[in-house]
Short mmCIF file of C-alpha atoms in Angstrom, two decimals:
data_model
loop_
_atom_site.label_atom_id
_atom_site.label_comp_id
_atom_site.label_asym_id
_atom_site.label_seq_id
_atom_site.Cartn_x
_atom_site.Cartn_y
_atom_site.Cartn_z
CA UNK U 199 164.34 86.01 164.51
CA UNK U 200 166.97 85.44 166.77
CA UNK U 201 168.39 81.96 167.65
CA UNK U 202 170.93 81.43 170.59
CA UNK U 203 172.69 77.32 171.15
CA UNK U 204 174.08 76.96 174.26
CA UNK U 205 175.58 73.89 176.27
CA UNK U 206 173.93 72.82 179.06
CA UNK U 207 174.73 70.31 182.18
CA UNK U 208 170.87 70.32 182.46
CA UNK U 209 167.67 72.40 181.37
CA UNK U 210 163.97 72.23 181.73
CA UNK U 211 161.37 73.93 180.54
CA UNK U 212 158.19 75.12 182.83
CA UNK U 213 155.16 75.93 181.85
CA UNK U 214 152.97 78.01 184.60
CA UNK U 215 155.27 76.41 187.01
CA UNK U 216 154.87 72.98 185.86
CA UNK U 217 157.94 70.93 183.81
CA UNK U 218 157.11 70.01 180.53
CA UNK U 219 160.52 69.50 179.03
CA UNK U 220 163.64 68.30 180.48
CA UNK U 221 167.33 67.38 179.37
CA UNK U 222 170.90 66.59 180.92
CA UNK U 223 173.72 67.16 179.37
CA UNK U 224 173.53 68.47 176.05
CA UNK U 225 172.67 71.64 173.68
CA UNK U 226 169.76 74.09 174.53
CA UNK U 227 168.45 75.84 171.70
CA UNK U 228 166.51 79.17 172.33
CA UNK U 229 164.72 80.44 169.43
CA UNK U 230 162.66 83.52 169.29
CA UNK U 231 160.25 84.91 166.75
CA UNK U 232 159.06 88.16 165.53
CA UNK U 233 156.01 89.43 163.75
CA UNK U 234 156.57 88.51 160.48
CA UNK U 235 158.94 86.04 160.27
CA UNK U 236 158.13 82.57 158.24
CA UNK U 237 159.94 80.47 156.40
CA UNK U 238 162.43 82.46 154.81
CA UNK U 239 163.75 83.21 158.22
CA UNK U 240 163.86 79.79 159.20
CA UNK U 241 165.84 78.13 156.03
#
């Protein structure tokens, strides 16, 4: 798993080109996960 924060003066997130998700200023957290990952990657 790999996890990435970043600051952001604004995101959004698009789904087959539509926006499902949208911030201003803030954090942006990317998270990614692998085959076999569960919860003792994520605590």
């Amino acid at each position: 798993m790999r996890v990435v924060l970043q600051r952001v003066s604004r995101a959004e997130v698009r789904v087959d080109g539509r926006v499902v998700g949208r911030i201003g200023r803030g954090h942006m957290l990317l998270v990614g996960f692998a085959a076999g990952d569960g919860p003792d990657q994520i605590t």
